[in-house]
PDB file of C-alpha atoms and ligand atoms in Angstrom:
ATOM      1  CA  MET A   1     -43.436  18.313   3.659  1.00  0.00           C
ATOM      2  CA  PRO A   2     -46.292  16.397   4.962  1.00  0.00           C
ATOM      3  CA  ASP A   3     -46.711  16.347   8.335  1.00  0.00           C
ATOM      4  CA  PRO A   4     -46.242  13.161  10.038  1.00  0.00           C
ATOM      5  CA  SER A   5     -49.507  13.383  11.570  1.00  0.00           C
ATOM      6  CA  HIS A   6     -50.970  13.701   7.757  1.00  0.00           C
ATOM      7  CA  ALA A   7     -50.477   9.920   8.070  1.00  0.00           C
ATOM      8  CA  THR A   8     -53.509   8.928  10.288  1.00  0.00           C
ATOM      9  CA  GLY A   9     -56.916   9.113  10.366  1.00  0.00           C
ATOM     10  CA  PHE A  10     -59.287  12.357  10.591  1.00  0.00           C
ATOM     11  CA  THR A  11     -56.060  14.791  10.225  1.00  0.00           C
ATOM     12  CA  LEU A  12     -57.087  15.879   6.835  1.00  0.00           C
ATOM     13  CA  ASN A  13     -58.646  19.187   7.089  1.00  0.00           C
ATOM     14  CA  THR A  14     -58.053  22.028   4.658  1.00  0.00           C
ATOM     15  CA  LEU A  15     -60.750  24.260   5.594  1.00  0.00           C
ATOM     16  CA  ASP A  16     -59.860  27.817   5.846  1.00  0.00           C
ATOM     17  CA  ARG A  17     -61.560  28.608   9.614  1.00  0.00           C
ATOM     18  CA  LYS A  18     -61.877  32.461   8.139  1.00  0.00           C
ATOM     19  CA  SER A  19     -61.626  32.903  12.621  1.00  0.00           C
ATOM     20  CA  ALA A  20     -61.684  36.754  11.820  1.00  0.00           C
ATOM     21  CA  GLN A  21     -64.485  37.011   9.419  1.00  0.00           C
ATOM     22  CA  ARG A  22     -66.911  34.831  10.983  1.00  0.00           C
ATOM     23  CA  GLU A  23     -67.953  37.314  13.799  1.00  0.00           C
ATOM     24  CA  ASP A  24     -69.175  39.157  11.523  1.00  0.00           C
ATOM     25  CA  PRO A  25     -72.498  38.098  11.527  1.00  0.00           C
ATOM     26  CA  ALA A  26     -73.741  39.377   7.995  1.00  0.00           C
ATOM     27  CA  PHE A  27     -70.636  37.466   6.573  1.00  0.00           C
ATOM     28  CA  ILE A  28     -71.969  33.842   7.451  1.00  0.00           C
ATOM     29  CA  ALA A  29     -75.703  34.846   6.131  1.00  0.00           C
ATOM     30  CA  ALA A  30     -73.691  35.770   3.077  1.00  0.00           C
ATOM     31  CA  LEU A  31     -72.379  32.409   2.994  1.00  0.00           C
ATOM     32  CA  LEU A  32     -76.053  30.854   4.337  1.00  0.00           C
ATOM     33  CA  ALA A  33     -77.749  32.138   1.310  1.00  0.00           C
ATOM     34  CA  ALA A  34     -75.071  31.531  -1.208  1.00  0.00           C
ATOM     35  CA  PRO A  35     -75.590  29.067  -4.019  1.00  0.00           C
ATOM     36  CA  SER A  36     -72.752  27.552  -3.870  1.00  0.00           C
ATOM     37  CA  SER A  37     -72.380  26.933   0.139  1.00  0.00           C
ATOM     38  CA  ARG A  38     -72.341  23.510   1.360  1.00  0.00           C
ATOM     39  CA  SER A  39     -73.225  21.335   3.797  1.00  0.00           C
ATOM     40  CA  LEU A  40     -72.445  18.089   5.741  1.00  0.00           C
ATOM     41  CA  VAL A  41     -75.501  16.398   8.108  1.00  0.00           C
ATOM     42  CA  LEU A  42     -75.716  14.503  10.876  1.00  0.00           C
ATOM     43  CA  SER A  43     -78.286  13.442  12.819  1.00  0.00           C
ATOM     44  CA  ALA A  44     -77.266  13.184  16.629  1.00  0.00           C
ATOM     45  CA  ASP A  45     -73.405  12.579  15.946  1.00  0.00           C
ATOM     46  CA  ILE A  46     -74.330   9.939  12.588  1.00  0.00           C
ATOM     47  CA  PRO A  47     -72.990  11.148   8.954  1.00  0.00           C
ATOM     48  CA  ALA A  48     -75.547  11.513   6.505  1.00  0.00           C
ATOM     49  CA  LEU A  49     -74.351   9.854   3.249  1.00  0.00           C
ATOM     50  CA  LYS A  50     -75.540   9.808  -0.102  1.00  0.00           C
ATOM     51  CA  ARG A  51     -75.074   7.223  -1.926  1.00  0.00           C
ATOM     52  CA  ALA A  52     -74.394   5.987  -5.702  1.00  0.00           C
ATOM     53  CA  GLY A  53     -73.082   3.133  -6.052  1.00  0.00           C
ATOM     54  CA  ASP A  54     -70.107   2.148  -4.256  1.00  0.00           C
ATOM     55  CA  ILE A  55     -68.773   6.129  -4.334  1.00  0.00           C
ATOM     56  CA  HIS A  56     -70.376   8.215  -1.299  1.00  0.00           C
ATOM     57  CA  ASP A  57     -70.823  11.569  -1.088  1.00  0.00           C
ATOM     58  CA  ALA A  58     -71.379  13.287   2.408  1.00  0.00           C
ATOM     59  CA  ILE A  59     -71.921  17.106   0.957  1.00  0.00           C
ATOM     60  CA  PHE A  60     -75.339  18.498   0.788  1.00  0.00           C
ATOM     61  CA  THR A  61     -76.739  21.785  -0.839  1.00  0.00           C
ATOM     62  CA  LEU A  62     -77.942  23.743   2.220  1.00  0.00           C
ATOM     63  CA  ASP A  63     -81.330  23.185   0.350  1.00  0.00           C
ATOM     64  CA  GLU A  64     -80.832  19.566   0.889  1.00  0.00           C
ATOM     65  CA  ALA A  65     -80.166  19.739   4.427  1.00  0.00           C
ATOM     66  CA  ARG A  66     -82.804  21.402   4.911  1.00  0.00           C
ATOM     67  CA  ALA A  67     -85.551  18.864   3.590  1.00  0.00           C
ATOM     68  CA  PHE A  68     -84.399  17.228   6.299  1.00  0.00           C
ATOM     69  CA  GLY A  69     -86.345  18.988   8.719  1.00  0.00           C
ATOM     70  CA  ASP A  70     -85.469  22.053  11.014  1.00  0.00           C
ATOM     71  CA  PRO A  71     -82.140  21.915  12.292  1.00  0.00           C
ATOM     72  CA  ALA A  72     -80.973  21.238  15.603  1.00  0.00           C
ATOM     73  CA  GLU A  73     -77.677  23.463  15.258  1.00  0.00           C
ATOM     74  CA  THR A  74     -76.282  24.627  11.727  1.00  0.00           C
ATOM     75  CA  VAL A  75     -72.189  25.584  12.193  1.00  0.00           C
ATOM     76  CA  PHE A  76     -69.410  26.501   9.560  1.00  0.00           C
ATOM     77  CA  LEU A  77     -67.154  25.232   9.553  1.00  0.00           C
ATOM     78  CA  GLY A  78     -65.444  27.227   7.189  1.00  0.00           C
ATOM     79  CA  CYS A  79     -64.179  27.428   2.964  1.00  0.00           C
ATOM     80  CA  HIS A  80     -62.772  25.730   0.406  1.00  0.00           C
ATOM     81  CA  GLY A  81     -62.022  28.577  -1.921  1.00  0.00           C
ATOM     82  CA  GLU A  82     -65.405  30.368  -2.505  1.00  0.00           C
ATOM     83  CA  ARG A  83     -67.410  27.941  -1.349  1.00  0.00           C
ATOM     84  CA  ALA A  84     -68.532  27.772   2.215  1.00  0.00           C
ATOM     85  CA  LEU A  85     -68.689  24.427   4.363  1.00  0.00           C
ATOM     86  CA  PHE A  86     -71.387  24.740   7.297  1.00  0.00           C
ATOM     87  CA  ALA A  87     -72.907  20.448   9.522  1.00  0.00           C
ATOM     88  CA  THR A  88     -76.306  21.044  10.120  1.00  0.00           C
ATOM     89  CA  ARG A  89     -77.487  18.558  12.943  1.00  0.00           C
ATOM     90  CA  ILE A  90     -80.940  17.674  12.992  1.00  0.00           C
ATOM     91  CA  GLU A  91     -82.516  15.948  15.713  1.00  0.00           C
ATOM     92  CA  GLY A  92     -82.808  12.237  16.732  1.00  0.00           C
ATOM     93  CA  ALA A  93     -84.512  10.086  13.952  1.00  0.00           C
ATOM     94  CA  ALA A  94     -83.071  10.921  10.792  1.00  0.00           C
ATOM     95  CA  HIS A  95     -82.898   7.811  10.039  1.00  0.00           C
ATOM     96  CA  GLU A  96     -86.764   8.356   9.638  1.00  0.00           C
ATOM     97  CA  ALA A  97     -85.782  11.803   7.824  1.00  0.00           C
ATOM     98  CA  ALA A  98     -86.056  12.681   4.103  1.00  0.00           C
ATOM     99  CA  PRO A  99     -88.076   9.439   4.070  1.00  0.00           C
ATOM    100  CA  GLU A 100     -88.444  10.009   0.033  1.00  0.00           C
ATOM    101  CA  ARG A 101     -84.956   9.441  -0.467  1.00  0.00           C
ATOM    102  CA  ASP A 102     -83.673   6.158  -0.837  1.00  0.00           C
ATOM    103  CA  ASP A 103     -80.244   6.918  -1.386  1.00  0.00           C
ATOM    104  CA  LEU A 104     -79.721   8.244   2.032  1.00  0.00           C
ATOM    105  CA  ALA A 105     -77.327   6.233   4.301  1.00  0.00           C
ATOM    106  CA  PHE A 106     -76.505   6.720   8.060  1.00  0.00           C
ATOM    107  CA  VAL A 107     -73.562   5.286   9.067  1.00  0.00           C
ATOM    108  CA  ASP A 108     -70.976   6.199  12.173  1.00  0.00           C
ATOM    109  CA  LEU A 109     -67.714   8.216  11.266  1.00  0.00           C
ATOM    110  CA  ARG A 110     -65.361   5.283  12.765  1.00  0.00           C
ATOM    111  CA  THR A 111     -67.030   3.254   9.707  1.00  0.00           C
ATOM    112  CA  ILE A 112     -66.716   5.712   7.739  1.00  0.00           C
ATOM    113  CA  ALA A 113     -62.762   6.462   7.850  1.00  0.00           C
ATOM    114  CA  ALA A 114     -62.277   2.419   8.510  1.00  0.00           C
ATOM    115  CA  GLN A 115     -63.755   1.614   5.102  1.00  0.00           C
ATOM    116  CA  GLY A 116     -62.833   5.576   3.677  1.00  0.00           C
ATOM    117  CA  LEU A 117     -66.282   5.869   2.560  1.00  0.00           C
ATOM    118  CA  VAL A 118     -65.578   9.647   1.462  1.00  0.00           C
ATOM    119  CA  ASP A 119     -62.866  11.229   0.401  1.00  0.00           C
ATOM    120  CA  PRO A 120     -59.716  11.392   3.533  1.00  0.00           C
ATOM    121  CA  GLU A 121     -60.056  15.872   3.420  1.00  0.00           C
ATOM    122  CA  MET A 122     -63.783  15.403   3.407  1.00  0.00           C
ATOM    123  CA  ILE A 123     -63.168  12.732   6.756  1.00  0.00           C
ATOM    124  CA  GLY A 124     -61.323  15.378   8.916  1.00  0.00           C
ATOM    125  CA  ALA A 125     -64.260  17.465   8.019  1.00  0.00           C
ATOM    126  CA  LEU A 126     -66.838  15.322   9.183  1.00  0.00           C
ATOM    127  CA  SER A 127     -64.532  14.756  12.203  1.00  0.00           C
ATOM    128  CA  GLN A 128     -64.048  18.748  12.878  1.00  0.00           C
ATOM    129  CA  ALA A 129     -68.227  18.498  12.215  1.00  0.00           C
ATOM    130  CA  LYS A 130     -68.634  15.587  14.673  1.00  0.00           C
ATOM    131  CA  SER A 131     -66.801  17.376  17.345  1.00  0.00           C
ATOM    132  CA  LEU A 132     -68.374  20.699  17.262  1.00  0.00           C
ATOM    133  CA  LEU A 133     -71.874  19.849  16.946  1.00  0.00           C
ATOM    134  CA  HIS A 134     -71.685  17.988  20.147  1.00  0.00           C
ATOM    135  CA  TRP A 135     -70.472  19.942  21.876  1.00  0.00           C
ATOM    136  CA  HIS A 136     -73.072  22.634  20.985  1.00  0.00           C
ATOM    137  CA  GLN A 137     -75.167  19.855  21.984  1.00  0.00           C
ATOM    138  CA  HIS A 138     -73.942  19.696  25.535  1.00  0.00           C
ATOM    139  CA  ASN A 139     -73.115  22.815  26.252  1.00  0.00           C
ATOM    140  CA  ARG A 140     -76.688  24.494  26.330  1.00  0.00           C
ATOM    141  CA  PHE A 141     -76.561  26.797  29.085  1.00  0.00           C
ATOM    142  CA  CYS A 142     -74.266  28.777  30.865  1.00  0.00           C
ATOM    143  CA  ALA A 143     -71.698  27.506  33.102  1.00  0.00           C
ATOM    144  CA  ASN A 144     -72.145  30.382  34.568  1.00  0.00           C
ATOM    145  CA  CYS A 145     -75.019  31.540  35.109  1.00  0.00           C
ATOM    146  CA  ALA A 146     -77.162  28.425  34.172  1.00  0.00           C
ATOM    147  CA  LYS A 147     -79.486  30.602  31.809  1.00  0.00           C
ATOM    148  CA  PRO A 148     -79.592  29.060  27.867  1.00  0.00           C
ATOM    149  CA  SER A 149     -76.562  30.632  25.724  1.00  0.00           C
ATOM    150  CA  LYS A 150     -76.695  30.488  22.297  1.00  0.00           C
ATOM    151  CA  ALA A 151     -74.311  30.098  18.510  1.00  0.00           C
ATOM    152  CA  ALA A 152     -72.499  32.780  18.086  1.00  0.00           C
ATOM    153  CA  ALA A 153     -69.253  33.228  15.541  1.00  0.00           C
ATOM    154  CA  GLY A 154     -70.729  30.775  12.455  1.00  0.00           C
ATOM    155  CA  GLY A 155     -71.015  28.377  16.301  1.00  0.00           C
ATOM    156  CA  SER A 156     -66.882  28.725  17.242  1.00  0.00           C
ATOM    157  CA  ARG A 157     -68.174  29.790  20.875  1.00  0.00           C
ATOM    158  CA  ARG A 158     -71.644  30.637  22.626  1.00  0.00           C
ATOM    159  CA  GLU A 159     -72.618  33.147  24.436  1.00  0.00           C
ATOM    160  CA  CYS A 160     -74.713  34.225  27.524  1.00  0.00           C
ATOM    161  CA  GLU A 161     -77.827  36.872  26.897  1.00  0.00           C
ATOM    162  CA  HIS A 162     -77.787  37.063  30.454  1.00  0.00           C
ATOM    163  CA  CYS A 163     -74.304  37.631  31.876  1.00  0.00           C
ATOM    164  CA  GLY A 164     -72.228  38.027  28.893  1.00  0.00           C
ATOM    165  CA  ARG A 165     -69.963  35.017  30.024  1.00  0.00           C
ATOM    166  CA  HIS A 166     -68.672  33.887  26.242  1.00  0.00           C
ATOM    167  CA  HIS A 167     -68.269  29.744  26.150  1.00  0.00           C
ATOM    168  CA  PHE A 168     -65.330  27.674  24.177  1.00  0.00           C
ATOM    169  CA  PRO A 169     -65.746  25.002  22.134  1.00  0.00           C
ATOM    170  CA  ARG A 170     -63.549  21.871  24.149  1.00  0.00           C
ATOM    171  CA  VAL A 171     -60.650  20.020  23.260  1.00  0.00           C
ATOM    172  CA  GLU A 172     -59.461  17.348  25.695  1.00  0.00           C
ATOM    173  CA  PRO A 173     -55.735  16.513  24.928  1.00  0.00           C
ATOM    174  CA  VAL A 174     -53.862  12.689  25.619  1.00  0.00           C
ATOM    175  CA  ALA A 175     -51.075  11.794  25.518  1.00  0.00           C
ATOM    176  CA  ILE A 176     -49.827   8.710  23.397  1.00  0.00           C
ATOM    177  CA  MET A 177     -46.672   7.281  23.854  1.00  0.00           C
ATOM    178  CA  LEU A 178     -44.719   4.591  22.416  1.00  0.00           C
ATOM    179  CA  VAL A 179     -41.858   3.693  25.017  1.00  0.00           C
ATOM    180  CA  THR A 180     -39.338   2.249  24.410  1.00  0.00           C
ATOM    181  CA  ASP A 181     -35.457   0.636  26.084  1.00  0.00           C
ATOM    182  CA  GLY A 182     -33.575   0.687  22.486  1.00  0.00           C
ATOM    183  CA  GLU A 183     -34.509  -2.455  21.601  1.00  0.00           C
ATOM    184  CA  HIS A 184     -37.736  -3.139  22.393  1.00  0.00           C
ATOM    185  CA  CYS A 185     -41.138  -1.526  23.133  1.00  0.00           C
ATOM    186  CA  LEU A 186     -44.355  -1.622  25.803  1.00  0.00           C
ATOM    187  CA  LEU A 187     -47.757  -1.941  24.101  1.00  0.00           C
ATOM    188  CA  GLY A 188     -50.494  -3.205  26.445  1.00  0.00           C
ATOM    189  CA  ARG A 189     -54.122  -4.440  25.918  1.00  0.00           C
ATOM    190  CA  GLN A 190     -57.252  -2.977  27.137  1.00  0.00           C
ATOM    191  CA  ALA A 191     -59.914  -5.788  28.039  1.00  0.00           C
ATOM    192  CA  GLY A 192     -62.684  -4.688  25.449  1.00  0.00           C
ATOM    193  CA  PHE A 193     -59.290  -5.078  23.048  1.00  0.00           C
ATOM    194  CA  PRO A 194     -60.142  -6.442  19.455  1.00  0.00           C
ATOM    195  CA  PRO A 195     -58.879 -10.435  20.494  1.00  0.00           C
ATOM    196  CA  GLY A 196     -54.791  -9.976  20.197  1.00  0.00           C
ATOM    197  CA  MET A 197     -53.965  -6.052  19.792  1.00  0.00           C
ATOM    198  CA  TYR A 198     -51.928  -4.763  21.712  1.00  0.00           C
ATOM    199  CA  SER A 199     -51.316  -0.982  21.247  1.00  0.00           C
ATOM    200  CA  CYS A 200     -49.761   2.747  22.457  1.00  0.00           C
ATOM    201  CA  LEU A 201     -50.512   2.984  26.664  1.00  0.00           C
ATOM    202  CA  ALA A 202     -52.797   6.126  26.903  1.00  0.00           C
ATOM    203  CA  GLY A 203     -54.309   8.845  29.012  1.00  0.00           C
ATOM    204  CA  PHE A 204     -56.166  12.000  29.557  1.00  0.00           C
ATOM    205  CA  ALA A 205     -53.922  15.274  30.392  1.00  0.00           C
ATOM    206  CA  GLU A 206     -55.018  16.280  33.765  1.00  0.00           C
ATOM    207  CA  VAL A 207     -55.460  20.555  35.151  1.00  0.00           C
ATOM    208  CA  GLY A 208     -51.820  21.708  35.952  1.00  0.00           C
ATOM    209  CA  GLU A 209     -49.911  18.750  34.053  1.00  0.00           C
ATOM    210  CA  THR A 210     -46.818  19.140  31.484  1.00  0.00           C
ATOM    211  CA  LEU A 211     -47.306  16.783  28.570  1.00  0.00           C
ATOM    212  CA  GLU A 212     -43.922  15.540  29.645  1.00  0.00           C
ATOM    213  CA  ASP A 213     -45.794  14.511  32.892  1.00  0.00           C
ATOM    214  CA  THR A 214     -49.069  13.386  32.130  1.00  0.00           C
ATOM    215  CA  VAL A 215     -46.349  10.258  29.229  1.00  0.00           C
ATOM    216  CA  ARG A 216     -44.567  10.104  32.781  1.00  0.00           C
ATOM    217  CA  ARG A 217     -47.351   9.119  35.060  1.00  0.00           C
ATOM    218  CA  GLU A 218     -49.821   7.217  32.986  1.00  0.00           C
ATOM    219  CA  ILE A 219     -47.013   5.245  31.850  1.00  0.00           C
ATOM    220  CA  MET A 220     -46.037   4.885  35.811  1.00  0.00           C
ATOM    221  CA  GLU A 221     -49.486   4.360  37.202  1.00  0.00           C
ATOM    222  CA  GLU A 222     -50.522   1.598  34.623  1.00  0.00           C
ATOM    223  CA  ALA A 223     -47.567  -0.539  33.762  1.00  0.00           C
ATOM    224  CA  GLY A 224     -45.495   0.787  36.805  1.00  0.00           C
ATOM    225  CA  VAL A 225     -41.934   1.402  34.496  1.00  0.00           C
ATOM    226  CA  LYS A 226     -40.240   4.976  34.491  1.00  0.00           C
ATOM    227  CA  ILE A 227     -39.865   7.383  31.849  1.00  0.00           C
ATOM    228  CA  GLY A 228     -37.195   9.681  31.530  1.00  0.00           C
ATOM    229  CA  HIS A 229     -37.129  11.579  28.011  1.00  0.00           C
ATOM    230  CA  VAL A 230     -40.343  12.491  26.165  1.00  0.00           C
ATOM    231  CA  ASP A 231     -40.691  13.455  22.353  1.00  0.00           C
ATOM    232  CA  TYR A 232     -43.435  14.687  20.422  1.00  0.00           C
ATOM    233  CA  PHE A 233     -43.926  12.719  17.245  1.00  0.00           C
ATOM    234  CA  ALA A 234     -47.447  13.271  15.968  1.00  0.00           C
ATOM    235  CA  SER A 235     -51.177  14.332  16.198  1.00  0.00           C
ATOM    236  CA  GLN A 236     -55.131  13.081  15.772  1.00  0.00           C
ATOM    237  CA  PRO A 237     -57.677  15.195  16.434  1.00  0.00           C
ATOM    238  CA  TRP A 238     -59.728  12.072  17.874  1.00  0.00           C
ATOM    239  CA  PRO A 239     -63.633  13.200  17.189  1.00  0.00           C
ATOM    240  CA  PHE A 240     -65.252  10.707  20.193  1.00  0.00           C
ATOM    241  CA  PRO A 241     -66.367  12.386  21.191  1.00  0.00           C
ATOM    242  CA  ALA A 242     -63.342  15.659  20.800  1.00  0.00           C
ATOM    243  CA  SER A 243     -59.796  14.473  22.001  1.00  0.00           C
ATOM    244  CA  LEU A 244     -56.823  15.002  20.453  1.00  0.00           C
ATOM    245  CA  MET A 245     -54.316  12.577  20.518  1.00  0.00           C
ATOM    246  CA  ILE A 246     -51.169  13.174  21.402  1.00  0.00           C
ATOM    247  CA  GLY A 247     -48.175  10.925  20.149  1.00  0.00           C
ATOM    248  CA  CYS A 248     -44.791  11.016  21.939  1.00  0.00           C
ATOM    249  CA  THR A 249     -42.358   8.843  22.474  1.00  0.00           C
ATOM    250  CA  ALA A 250     -40.661   7.824  25.315  1.00  0.00           C
ATOM    251  CA  ARG A 251     -37.719   6.462  26.686  1.00  0.00           C
ATOM    252  CA  ALA A 252     -37.753   3.927  29.631  1.00  0.00           C
ATOM    253  CA  LEU A 253     -35.711   3.720  32.831  1.00  0.00           C
ATOM    254  CA  SER A 254     -36.787   0.256  34.396  1.00  0.00           C
ATOM    255  CA  SER A 255     -37.993  -2.679  32.208  1.00  0.00           C
ATOM    256  CA  GLU A 256     -39.807  -4.097  35.304  1.00  0.00           C
ATOM    257  CA  ILE A 257     -43.534  -3.818  34.416  1.00  0.00           C
ATOM    258  CA  THR A 258     -46.104  -3.325  37.418  1.00  0.00           C
ATOM    259  CA  ILE A 259     -50.137  -3.646  35.813  1.00  0.00           C
ATOM    260  CA  ASP A 260     -52.496  -1.446  37.121  1.00  0.00           C
ATOM    261  CA  THR A 261     -55.151  -4.064  36.509  1.00  0.00           C
ATOM    262  CA  ARG A 262     -58.223  -1.741  36.551  1.00  0.00           C
ATOM    263  CA  GLU A 263     -56.900   0.135  33.187  1.00  0.00           C
ATOM    264  CA  ILE A 264     -55.128  -3.438  31.444  1.00  0.00           C
ATOM    265  CA  GLU A 265     -55.226  -6.582  31.330  1.00  0.00           C
ATOM    266  CA  ASP A 266     -51.885  -6.630  30.044  1.00  0.00           C
ATOM    267  CA  ALA A 267     -48.586  -5.572  29.174  1.00  0.00           C
ATOM    268  CA  ARG A 268     -44.830  -6.252  27.556  1.00  0.00           C
ATOM    269  CA  TRP A 269     -42.124  -5.450  25.839  1.00  0.00           C
ATOM    270  CA  PHE A 270     -41.819  -6.423  22.550  1.00  0.00           C
ATOM    271  CA  SER A 271     -39.138  -6.662  19.989  1.00  0.00           C
ATOM    272  CA  ARG A 272     -38.617  -4.709  16.735  1.00  0.00           C
ATOM    273  CA  GLU A 273     -38.928  -7.849  14.587  1.00  0.00           C
ATOM    274  CA  GLU A 274     -42.590  -9.073  16.544  1.00  0.00           C
ATOM    275  CA  THR A 275     -43.728  -5.418  16.069  1.00  0.00           C
ATOM    276  CA  ARG A 276     -43.011  -5.915  12.396  1.00  0.00           C
ATOM    277  CA  LEU A 277     -45.183  -8.917  12.845  1.00  0.00           C
ATOM    278  CA  MET A 278     -48.218  -7.157  14.329  1.00  0.00           C
ATOM    279  CA  LEU A 279     -48.365  -4.726  11.851  1.00  0.00           C
ATOM    280  CA  ALA A 280     -47.926  -7.568   8.967  1.00  0.00           C
ATOM    281  CA  ARG A 281     -50.802  -9.279  10.800  1.00  0.00           C
ATOM    282  CA  GLU A 282     -48.094 -12.203  10.913  1.00  0.00           C
ATOM    283  CA  HIS A 283     -47.293 -12.856  14.648  1.00  0.00           C
ATOM    284  CA  PRO A 284     -46.951 -16.887  14.785  1.00  0.00           C
ATOM    285  CA  ALA A 285     -49.445 -15.963  17.402  1.00  0.00           C
ATOM    286  CA  GLY A 286     -51.778 -13.912  15.994  1.00  0.00           C
ATOM    287  CA  LEU A 287     -51.317 -10.272  17.863  1.00  0.00           C
ATOM    288  CA  ILE A 288     -52.144  -7.525  15.998  1.00  0.00           C
ATOM    289  CA  CYS A 289     -51.394  -3.690  16.571  1.00  0.00           C
ATOM    290  CA  PRO A 290     -54.091  -1.156  15.600  1.00  0.00           C
ATOM    291  CA  PRO A 291     -54.877   0.347  12.197  1.00  0.00           C
ATOM    292  CA  LYS A 292     -53.582   2.781  10.423  1.00  0.00           C
ATOM    293  CA  LEU A 293     -56.657   5.271  11.118  1.00  0.00           C
ATOM    294  CA  ALA A 294     -55.259   5.496  14.807  1.00  0.00           C
ATOM    295  CA  ILE A 295     -52.001   7.476  15.235  1.00  0.00           C
ATOM    296  CA  ALA A 296     -50.594   4.482  17.847  1.00  0.00           C
ATOM    297  CA  ASN A 297     -50.104   1.870  14.288  1.00  0.00           C
ATOM    298  CA  LEU A 298     -48.215   5.611  13.645  1.00  0.00           C
ATOM    299  CA  LEU A 299     -45.497   5.516  16.563  1.00  0.00           C
ATOM    300  CA  ILE A 300     -45.509   1.741  16.233  1.00  0.00           C
ATOM    301  CA  SER A 301     -44.921   1.518  12.651  1.00  0.00           C
ATOM    302  CA  ALA A 302     -42.060   4.843  12.593  1.00  0.00           C
ATOM    303  CA  TRP A 303     -40.504   2.793  15.912  1.00  0.00           C
ATOM    304  CA  ALA A 304     -40.567  -0.511  13.620  1.00  0.00           C
ATOM    305  CA  THR A 305     -39.188   0.452  10.221  1.00  0.00           C
ATOM    306  CA  GLU A 306     -36.459   2.231  12.197  1.00  0.00           C
ATOM    307  CA  LYS A 307     -32.881   0.751  12.490  1.00  0.00           C
ATOM    308  CA  GLY A 308     -32.153  -0.605  14.888  1.00  0.00           C
TER     309      GLY A 308
HETATM  310 ZN1  LIG B   1     -74.541  32.803  31.389  1.00  0.00          ZN
END
């Protein structure tokens, strides 16, 4: 049985991260020398793709990756069977790199995922690469002593040679929740959403909170609705830059909405029938839900198609 999470974007990733073996520098060095090893290539956080007609491929040989110039960082993502997959970040103007290659395109990951330009499993690997390389780029100095740190264990952490402190990549937990009263669900919209789009409310977990408390606090802050029981439903890595969207369902104990206009511009209760029309993009007022790429779509779809 696939996890419900796998129905949404950025979630398929079957790389074996070799957590024990990657501690051994000789293991990583051998993979870096192996002809079968491959690498993803990102310029800042924009993946490079090879194009052959309508086919896009994110996987480069290590020689091809090196041809972009000295990498700013190379990290080990994991193995598919015997084949290792690395991710290489190249500096700055990658669009000008490898000028002899006219089969290259640099396409942001959101577009790659939305348009399904590469295999879904490779979108998961690109997501892992983007978040990890972004973390390395923005954590080059030890947070304890401020001396330069360096990548270790295949890039799964950074170490400070000066004070010995180890630093690990951050994942930022975000609660995203479908609130229902049984017959209606609560959806809101931010000012920056596309016209007519309503989605689940969401917010970052704060220090010292349970996930349930995050859900209750965010809904009270943004919409003034009191929440009772909270259930986990599914999750989604969201590589912008490194969140984990934790999808929940939550039961409303009150119905009056008081909007915090600093966070959202509207929030309303929608019937199942309305959400079905919004998902199908057939709502008479032109209202829509987020696309399948987003976990909000999964949360709303699961509820909309329940018998109610
Ligand atoms: Zn240090």
